[in-house]
CSV table of C-alpha atoms and ligand atoms in Angstrom, one decimal:
chain,number,residue,atom,x,y,z
A,42,UNK,CA,-1.5,-15.4,-22.8
A,43,UNK,CA,1.2,-13.0,-21.4
A,44,UNK,CA,3.7,-14.1,-18.8
A,45,UNK,CA,4.2,-11.5,-16.1
A,46,UNK,CA,7.1,-11.1,-13.7
A,47,UNK,CA,6.2,-9.1,-10.7
A,48,UNK,CA,8.3,-7.5,-8.0
A,49,UNK,CA,7.1,-6.3,-4.5
A,50,UNK,CA,9.3,-4.4,-2.0
A,51,UNK,CA,7.0,-1.8,-0.4
A,52,UNK,CA,7.7,-2.7,3.2
A,53,UNK,CA,9.6,-5.6,4.8
A,54,UNK,CA,9.2,-8.4,2.3
A,55,UNK,CA,11.2,-8.8,-0.8
A,56,UNK,CA,9.0,-10.8,-3.2
A,57,UNK,CA,8.9,-11.9,-6.8
A,58,UNK,CA,6.3,-13.9,-8.7
A,59,UNK,CA,5.7,-15.2,-12.2
A,60,UNK,CA,2.1,-15.4,-13.4
A,61,UNK,CA,0.6,-16.9,-16.5
A,62,UNK,CA,-3.2,-17.1,-16.9
A,63,UNK,CA,-4.3,-20.3,-18.5
A,64,UNK,CA,-7.9,-19.1,-19.0
A,65,UNK,CA,-8.7,-15.4,-18.3
A,66,UNK,CA,-12.3,-16.2,-17.5
A,67,UNK,CA,-11.6,-18.8,-14.8
A,68,UNK,CA,-9.2,-17.9,-12.0
A,69,UNK,CA,-9.4,-21.4,-10.7
A,70,UNK,CA,-7.3,-22.5,-13.6
A,71,UNK,CA,-4.9,-19.6,-13.6
A,72,UNK,CA,-1.4,-20.2,-12.7
A,73,UNK,CA,0.9,-18.6,-10.2
A,74,UNK,CA,4.0,-20.2,-11.6
A,75,UNK,CA,6.1,-19.0,-8.7
A,76,UNK,CA,5.7,-16.9,-5.6
A,77,UNK,CA,8.9,-16.3,-3.7
A,78,UNK,CA,9.1,-14.2,-0.5
A,79,UNK,CA,11.9,-13.2,1.7
A,80,UNK,CA,10.5,-11.8,5.0
A,81,UNK,CA,12.7,-9.4,7.0
A,82,UNK,CA,10.8,-10.1,10.2
A,83,UNK,CA,13.8,-11.5,12.0
A,84,UNK,CA,15.8,-8.4,11.1
A,85,UNK,CA,13.2,-6.0,12.6
A,86,UNK,CA,11.9,-8.2,15.5
A,87,UNK,CA,14.3,-6.9,18.1
A,88,UNK,CA,13.2,-3.3,17.4
A,89,UNK,CA,9.5,-4.1,17.7
A,90,UNK,CA,8.8,-2.6,14.3
A,91,UNK,CA,10.2,-2.0,10.8
A,92,UNK,CA,13.4,0.1,10.7
A,93,UNK,CA,13.2,1.7,7.2
A,94,UNK,CA,17.0,2.0,6.7
A,95,UNK,CA,17.5,-1.7,7.5
A,96,UNK,CA,14.6,-2.6,5.3
A,97,UNK,CA,16.0,-0.9,2.2
A,98,UNK,CA,19.5,-2.4,2.8
A,99,UNK,CA,18.0,-5.9,3.0
A,100,UNK,CA,15.9,-5.4,-0.2
A,101,UNK,CA,19.1,-4.3,-2.0
A,102,UNK,CA,20.8,-7.6,-0.9
A,103,UNK,CA,17.9,-9.9,-1.7
A,104,UNK,CA,16.2,-8.5,-4.8
A,105,UNK,CA,18.4,-10.0,-7.4
A,106,UNK,CA,18.5,-13.6,-5.9
A,107,UNK,CA,14.7,-13.5,-5.2
A,108,UNK,CA,13.9,-12.5,-8.8
A,109,UNK,CA,16.3,-15.1,-10.1
A,110,UNK,CA,14.7,-17.7,-7.9
A,111,UNK,CA,11.1,-16.7,-9.0
A,112,UNK,CA,12.2,-17.2,-12.7
A,113,UNK,CA,13.9,-20.5,-12.0
A,114,UNK,CA,11.0,-21.9,-10.0
A,115,UNK,CA,8.6,-20.9,-12.8
A,116,UNK,CA,10.9,-22.6,-15.2
A,117,UNK,CA,11.2,-19.5,-17.4
A,118,UNK,CA,13.9,-17.1,-18.4
A,119,UNK,CA,13.7,-13.4,-18.8
A,120,UNK,CA,13.3,-13.8,-22.5
A,121,UNK,CA,9.9,-15.6,-21.9
A,122,UNK,CA,8.5,-12.7,-19.9
A,123,UNK,CA,6.1,-10.3,-21.6
A,124,UNK,CA,6.0,-7.6,-18.9
A,125,UNK,CA,7.7,-6.6,-15.7
A,126,UNK,CA,5.4,-5.4,-13.0
A,127,UNK,CA,6.4,-3.6,-9.8
A,128,UNK,CA,4.7,-2.1,-6.8
A,129,UNK,CA,5.2,1.6,-7.3
A,130,UNK,CA,3.3,2.9,-4.2
A,131,UNK,CA,2.4,3.3,-1.4
A,132,UNK,CA,5.1,2.1,1.0
A,133,UNK,CA,8.4,3.0,2.6
A,134,UNK,CA,10.2,5.3,0.0
A,135,UNK,CA,13.6,3.6,0.5
A,136,UNK,CA,12.0,0.1,0.1
A,137,UNK,CA,9.8,1.0,-2.9
A,138,UNK,CA,12.8,2.6,-4.7
A,139,UNK,CA,14.8,-0.6,-4.6
A,140,UNK,CA,12.1,-2.7,-6.3
A,141,UNK,CA,11.2,0.1,-8.7
A,142,UNK,CA,14.7,0.8,-9.8
A,143,UNK,CA,15.4,-2.9,-10.2
A,144,UNK,CA,12.3,-3.5,-12.3
A,145,UNK,CA,13.0,-0.5,-14.5
A,146,UNK,CA,16.5,-1.6,-15.2
A,147,UNK,CA,15.5,-5.1,-15.9
A,148,UNK,CA,12.7,-4.0,-18.2
A,149,UNK,CA,14.8,-1.4,-20.0
A,150,UNK,CA,17.8,-3.7,-20.6
A,151,UNK,CA,15.6,-6.5,-21.8
A,152,UNK,CA,13.3,-4.4,-23.8
A,153,UNK,CA,10.2,-5.5,-21.8
A,154,UNK,CA,7.0,-3.6,-21.0
A,155,UNK,CA,6.8,-2.0,-17.5
A,156,UNK,CA,3.6,-2.1,-15.4
A,157,UNK,CA,3.4,-0.1,-12.1
A,158,UNK,CA,0.9,-1.5,-9.6
A,159,UNK,CA,-0.6,0.2,-6.5
A,160,UNK,CA,0.1,-2.1,-3.5
A,161,UNK,CA,-3.4,-1.6,-2.2
A,162,UNK,CA,-4.9,-2.7,-5.5
A,163,UNK,CA,-2.8,-5.8,-5.1
A,164,UNK,CA,-4.4,-6.6,-1.8
A,165,UNK,CA,-7.9,-5.8,-3.1
A,166,UNK,CA,-7.6,-8.3,-5.9
A,167,UNK,CA,-5.6,-10.9,-3.9
A,168,UNK,CA,-8.9,-12.7,-3.1
A,169,UNK,CA,-9.5,-13.2,-6.9
A,170,UNK,CA,-6.2,-15.0,-7.5
A,171,UNK,CA,-7.7,-18.4,-6.8
A,172,UNK,CA,-11.4,-17.6,-6.8
A,173,UNK,CA,-14.0,-16.5,-9.3
A,174,UNK,CA,-15.8,-13.7,-7.3
A,175,UNK,CA,-18.8,-12.2,-8.9
A,176,UNK,CA,-18.7,-8.4,-9.2
A,177,UNK,CA,-19.6,-6.2,-7.4
A,178,UNK,CA,-18.2,-7.4,-4.1
A,179,UNK,CA,-17.2,-5.8,-0.8
A,180,UNK,CA,-13.5,-5.9,0.0
A,181,UNK,CA,-12.2,-5.3,3.5
A,182,UNK,CA,-8.5,-4.7,3.4
A,183,UNK,CA,-6.6,-4.9,6.8
A,184,UNK,CA,-2.9,-4.8,7.0
A,185,UNK,CA,-0.1,-3.2,9.0
A,186,UNK,CA,-0.2,-0.1,7.0
A,187,UNK,CA,-3.8,0.2,5.7
A,188,UNK,CA,-7.4,-0.6,6.7
A,189,UNK,CA,-10.2,0.2,4.2
A,190,UNK,CA,-13.5,-1.0,2.9
A,191,UNK,CA,-14.1,-1.0,-0.9
A,192,UNK,CA,-16.9,-1.6,-3.3
A,193,UNK,CA,-15.3,-3.6,-6.1
A,194,UNK,CA,-17.1,-3.2,-9.4
A,195,UNK,CA,-14.7,-5.0,-11.7
A,196,UNK,CA,-11.0,-5.8,-12.2
A,197,UNK,CA,-9.2,-2.4,-11.7
A,198,UNK,CA,-12.5,-0.7,-10.8
A,199,UNK,CA,-13.4,0.0,-7.2
A,200,UNK,CA,-14.7,2.7,-4.9
A,201,UNK,CA,-13.3,3.5,-1.5
A,202,UNK,CA,-16.2,3.5,1.0
A,203,UNK,CA,-14.2,4.2,4.1
A,204,UNK,CA,-10.7,3.9,5.6
A,205,UNK,CA,-8.8,4.3,8.9
A,206,UNK,CA,-8.5,7.9,10.0
A,207,UNK,CA,-5.4,7.0,12.1
A,208,UNK,CA,-3.8,3.6,12.8
A,209,UNK,CA,-4.3,0.5,10.7
A,210,UNK,CA,-5.8,-2.6,12.3
A,211,UNK,CA,-2.5,-4.5,12.1
A,212,UNK,CA,-0.7,-1.5,13.6
A,213,UNK,CA,-3.1,-1.7,16.6
A,214,UNK,CA,-2.1,-5.4,17.1
A,215,UNK,CA,1.6,-4.5,16.7
A,216,UNK,CA,1.5,-1.6,19.1
A,217,UNK,CA,-0.5,-3.4,21.8
A,218,UNK,CA,1.9,-6.4,21.4
A,219,UNK,CA,4.8,-3.9,22.1
A,220,UNK,CA,3.0,-2.6,25.2
A,221,UNK,CA,2.6,-6.3,26.4
A,222,UNK,CA,6.3,-7.1,25.7
A,223,UNK,CA,5.2,-9.5,22.9
A,224,UNK,CA,7.2,-10.0,19.7
A,225,UNK,CA,6.8,-8.3,16.4
A,226,UNK,CA,4.5,-8.6,14.4
A,227,UNK,CA,1.8,-8.6,17.0
A,228,UNK,CA,-1.1,-10.2,15.1
A,229,UNK,CA,-0.1,-13.9,15.2
A,230,UNK,CA,0.9,-13.9,18.9
A,231,UNK,CA,-2.2,-11.9,19.9
A,232,UNK,CA,-4.3,-14.5,18.1
A,233,UNK,CA,-2.5,-17.4,19.8
A,234,UNK,CA,-2.9,-15.8,23.3
A,235,UNK,CA,-6.6,-15.0,22.7
A,236,UNK,CA,-7.3,-18.5,21.6
A,237,UNK,CA,-5.9,-19.8,24.9
A,238,UNK,CA,-8.8,-18.0,26.7
A,239,UNK,CA,-11.5,-18.8,24.1
A,240,UNK,CA,-11.5,-15.4,22.5
A,241,UNK,CA,-13.5,-14.0,25.5
A,242,UNK,CA,-14.1,-10.3,25.7
A,243,UNK,CA,-12.8,-9.4,29.2
A,244,UNK,CA,-12.4,-5.6,29.0
A,245,UNK,CA,-14.9,-4.5,26.4
A,246,UNK,CA,-12.8,-1.8,24.8
A,247,UNK,CA,-14.9,0.9,23.1
A,248,UNK,CA,-15.8,0.2,19.4
A,249,UNK,CA,-15.3,3.5,17.7
A,250,UNK,CA,-17.2,5.0,14.7
A,251,UNK,CA,-20.0,2.5,14.7
A,252,UNK,CA,-22.2,4.2,12.1
A,253,UNK,CA,-19.5,5.2,9.6
A,254,UNK,CA,-17.5,3.3,7.0
A,255,UNK,CA,-14.3,4.9,8.4
A,256,UNK,CA,-12.2,3.2,11.0
A,257,UNK,CA,-10.2,4.5,14.0
A,258,UNK,CA,-7.8,2.2,15.8
A,259,UNK,CA,-5.5,4.6,17.6
A,260,UNK,CA,-8.2,5.1,20.3
A,261,UNK,CA,-8.3,1.4,21.1
A,262,UNK,CA,-4.5,1.2,21.6
A,263,UNK,CA,-4.7,4.2,23.9
A,264,UNK,CA,-7.7,2.6,25.8
A,265,UNK,CA,-5.5,-0.5,26.4
A,266,UNK,CA,-2.6,1.7,27.6
A,267,UNK,CA,-4.8,3.8,30.0
A,268,UNK,CA,-6.6,0.7,31.3
A,269,UNK,CA,-3.2,-0.9,32.1
A,270,UNK,CA,-1.9,2.3,33.8
A,271,UNK,CA,-5.1,2.7,35.8
A,272,UNK,CA,-4.7,-0.9,37.1
A,273,UNK,CA,-1.1,-0.2,38.0
A,274,UNK,CA,0.0,-2.8,35.5
A,275,UNK,CA,2.0,-0.4,33.3
A,276,UNK,CA,4.2,2.6,34.0
A,277,UNK,CA,5.3,5.0,31.2
A,278,UNK,CA,8.9,4.9,32.4
A,279,UNK,CA,9.2,1.3,33.7
A,280,UNK,CA,6.8,-0.1,31.0
A,281,UNK,CA,5.0,-3.3,31.7
A,282,UNK,CA,4.8,-4.1,35.5
A,283,UNK,CA,2.4,-7.0,35.5
A,284,UNK,CA,4.0,-9.6,33.1
A,285,UNK,CA,1.6,-12.4,33.9
A,286,UNK,CA,0.4,-14.7,31.1
A,287,UNK,CA,-3.2,-14.2,32.2
A,288,UNK,CA,-3.0,-10.4,31.7
A,289,UNK,CA,-1.5,-10.8,28.2
A,290,UNK,CA,-4.1,-13.3,27.3
A,291,UNK,CA,-7.0,-11.2,28.5
A,292,UNK,CA,-5.8,-8.0,26.8
A,293,UNK,CA,-5.1,-9.9,23.6
A,294,UNK,CA,-8.5,-11.6,23.6
A,295,UNK,CA,-10.3,-8.3,24.4
A,296,UNK,CA,-8.5,-6.5,21.6
A,297,UNK,CA,-9.2,-9.2,19.1
A,298,UNK,CA,-12.9,-9.3,20.0
A,299,UNK,CA,-13.1,-5.5,19.5
A,300,UNK,CA,-11.4,-5.6,16.1
A,301,UNK,CA,-13.6,-8.4,14.9
A,302,UNK,CA,-16.7,-6.6,16.1
A,303,UNK,CA,-15.6,-3.3,14.4
A,304,UNK,CA,-15.1,-5.2,11.1
A,305,UNK,CA,-18.4,-7.0,11.4
A,306,UNK,CA,-20.2,-3.7,12.0
A,307,UNK,CA,-18.8,-2.2,8.8
A,308,UNK,CA,-19.9,-5.2,6.8
A,309,UNK,CA,-23.4,-5.1,8.2
A,310,UNK,CA,-23.6,-1.4,7.4
A,311,UNK,CA,-22.6,-2.0,3.8
A,312,UNK,CA,-25.0,-5.0,3.5
A,313,UNK,CA,-27.8,-2.6,4.3
A,314,UNK,CA,-26.8,0.0,1.7
A,315,UNK,CA,-25.5,-2.2,-1.1
A,316,UNK,CA,-28.1,-4.9,-1.5
A,317,UNK,CA,-26.7,-6.0,-4.9
A,318,UNK,CA,-23.5,-7.3,-3.2
A,319,UNK,CA,-23.3,-11.1,-3.4
A,320,UNK,CA,-19.8,-11.6,-1.9
A,321,UNK,CA,-17.3,-10.3,0.7
A,322,UNK,CA,-13.6,-10.6,0.4
A,323,UNK,CA,-11.3,-10.2,3.5
A,324,UNK,CA,-7.7,-9.5,2.5
A,325,UNK,CA,-4.3,-8.1,3.9
A,326,UNK,CA,-2.0,-9.4,6.6
A,327,UNK,CA,-4.8,-9.3,9.3
A,328,UNK,CA,-6.9,-11.6,7.1
A,329,UNK,CA,-4.4,-14.4,8.3
A,330,UNK,CA,-6.4,-14.3,11.6
A,331,UNK,CA,-8.6,-17.4,11.8
A,332,UNK,CA,-10.9,-16.0,14.4
A,333,UNK,CA,-11.7,-12.8,12.4
A,334,UNK,CA,-12.1,-14.9,9.3
A,335,UNK,CA,-14.6,-17.2,11.0
A,336,UNK,CA,-16.5,-14.3,12.5
A,337,UNK,CA,-16.8,-12.4,9.2
A,338,UNK,CA,-17.6,-15.6,7.3
A,339,UNK,CA,-20.5,-16.4,9.7
A,340,UNK,CA,-21.8,-12.9,9.5
A,341,UNK,CA,-21.6,-12.9,5.6
A,342,UNK,CA,-23.4,-16.3,5.4
A,343,UNK,CA,-26.1,-15.1,7.8
A,344,UNK,CA,-26.7,-12.2,5.4
A,345,UNK,CA,-26.7,-14.5,2.3
A,346,UNK,CA,-23.3,-13.5,1.0
A,347,UNK,CA,-20.5,-15.7,-0.1
A,348,UNK,CA,-17.2,-15.1,1.8
A,349,UNK,CA,-13.7,-15.2,0.4
A,350,UNK,CA,-10.3,-14.8,2.1
A,351,UNK,CA,-7.2,-15.6,0.1
A,352,UNK,CA,-4.8,-18.4,0.9
A,353,UNK,CA,-2.6,-17.0,3.8
A,354,UNK,CA,0.5,-16.7,1.5
A,355,UNK,CA,-1.5,-14.1,-0.5
A,356,UNK,CA,-2.7,-12.2,2.6
A,357,UNK,CA,0.6,-10.9,3.8
A,358,UNK,CA,2.7,-8.9,1.3
A,359,UNK,CA,3.5,-10.9,-1.8
A,360,UNK,CA,4.3,-10.4,-5.5
A,361,UNK,CA,1.6,-12.8,-6.8
A,362,UNK,CA,-1.1,-10.2,-6.1
A,363,UNK,CA,1.0,-7.6,-7.9
A,364,UNK,CA,1.3,-10.0,-10.9
A,365,UNK,CA,-2.4,-10.7,-10.9
A,366,UNK,CA,-3.3,-6.9,-11.1
A,367,UNK,CA,-0.6,-6.4,-13.7
A,368,UNK,CA,-2.0,-9.1,-15.8
A,369,UNK,CA,-5.4,-7.3,-15.9
A,370,UNK,CA,-3.6,-4.0,-16.7
A,371,UNK,CA,-1.8,-5.8,-19.5
A,372,UNK,CA,-5.1,-7.0,-21.0
A,373,UNK,CA,-6.3,-3.3,-20.8
A,374,UNK,CA,-3.1,-2.0,-22.3
A,375,UNK,CA,-2.3,0.0,-19.2
A,376,UNK,CA,1.5,0.2,-19.3
A,377,UNK,CA,3.8,2.5,-17.5
A,378,UNK,CA,6.6,4.6,-18.9
A,379,UNK,CA,10.1,4.8,-17.4
A,380,UNK,CA,9.3,8.0,-15.5
A,381,UNK,CA,7.2,5.8,-13.2
A,382,UNK,CA,7.8,7.1,-9.7
A,383,UNK,CA,6.9,6.1,-6.1
A,384,UNK,CA,4.6,9.1,-5.4
B,698,KG4,O1,-0.2,-7.1,4.6
B,698,KG4,P1,1.0,-7.2,5.5
B,698,KG4,O2,2.0,-8.3,5.4
B,698,KG4,O3,1.9,-5.9,5.4
B,698,KG4,C1,1.4,-4.6,5.2
B,698,KG4,O4,1.0,-4.3,4.0
B,698,KG4,O5,1.2,-3.9,6.2
B,698,KG4,O6,0.4,-7.1,7.0
B,698,KG4,C2,1.2,-7.2,8.2
B,698,KG4,C3,0.2,-7.0,9.4
B,698,KG4,C4,1.0,-6.8,10.7
B,698,KG4,O7,0.5,-5.7,11.3
B,698,KG4,C5,0.6,-8.1,11.4
B,698,KG4,O8,0.5,-7.9,12.9
B,698,KG4,C6,-0.7,-8.5,10.9
B,698,KG4,O9,-0.6,-8.1,9.5
B,698,KG4,N1,-1.0,-9.9,11.0
B,698,KG4,C7,-2.0,-10.3,11.8
B,698,KG4,C8,-1.9,-11.8,11.8
B,698,KG4,N2,-0.9,-12.1,11.0
B,698,KG4,C9,-0.3,-11.0,10.5
B,698,KG4,N3,-3.0,-9.7,12.5
B,698,KG4,C10,-3.9,-10.4,13.2
B,698,KG4,N4,-3.8,-11.8,13.2
B,698,KG4,C11,-2.9,-12.5,12.5
B,698,KG4,N5,-2.9,-13.8,12.6
B,699,ZN,ZN1,0.5,-4.9,2.3
């Protein structure tokens, strides 16, 4: 079985992973030999979002030690590696270029095969890393940059059913967190505050696009803003005027309820159309959210579907998911040449 080294640098995580499948027909036995991640969150926190120039500078500093660490942790050397995989798109251009250039140089100088992987494919199949999920399955991907629903027919074969027409779900959490003077990234702190008030839906923000597979999250962020302005809790110049904990809890909990409902509605819509589906996978950074996981699990089980969400270390950006997809590309002889680009 091939040993794959994968590199991921599409946004604000520098990551490397080594993967070796023990048994290609049983993911429960497959081996992530290492999964190393350097998160730049502390670097971007004070700006309330990712600053692309700082992100690429940090990738440049970290990529070599992170890759070295992944090899060492996996107890292999570059000679043992059969192919070098890298996230080639989509992502921040400056960040992608660091990983891609590094991977190309490493592959070229060591005479290794190169495999470009789409970051979104990485997220889609992240639920398979440690699970045997029967095809076809539904995959809901929700991260800071993307939100989409896919029908997954096989490894590397999937159909886009719908996607966000504006902001991603994670972006809605991050932007509302910024309105509320909360730290970046918004998702985890919004979940914590919502839990403190039992995930109650105080403000009943509008759930957009109920009967479509597409999503829209920019409206909900604007609804939060207008509601705060209307109540004199927020001013466009002076920003947040009411800094009470209860307001932050109530807005957080209402937002989380709305996002969970929107996701649930999409799944129910798909269950009605695709009766052959036996399982649902929920992936991406937002899939770290325990409340949404539980809501979607409950709804899946009520509709006789199995529910899978990856281990949280495979939800947020990581290189293990890139290695997993690359392994399947390797089996299909889908290699990249050195003109591989980020577009
Ligand atoms: O997948 P990811 O690491 O990066 C992208 O590809 O975008 O996702 C990051 C996103 C952020 O927007 C963050 O707020 C969100 O995932 N996130 C969460 C939680 N943890 C991270 N959203 C909701 N609840 C969480 N517990
Ligand atoms: Zn991602």
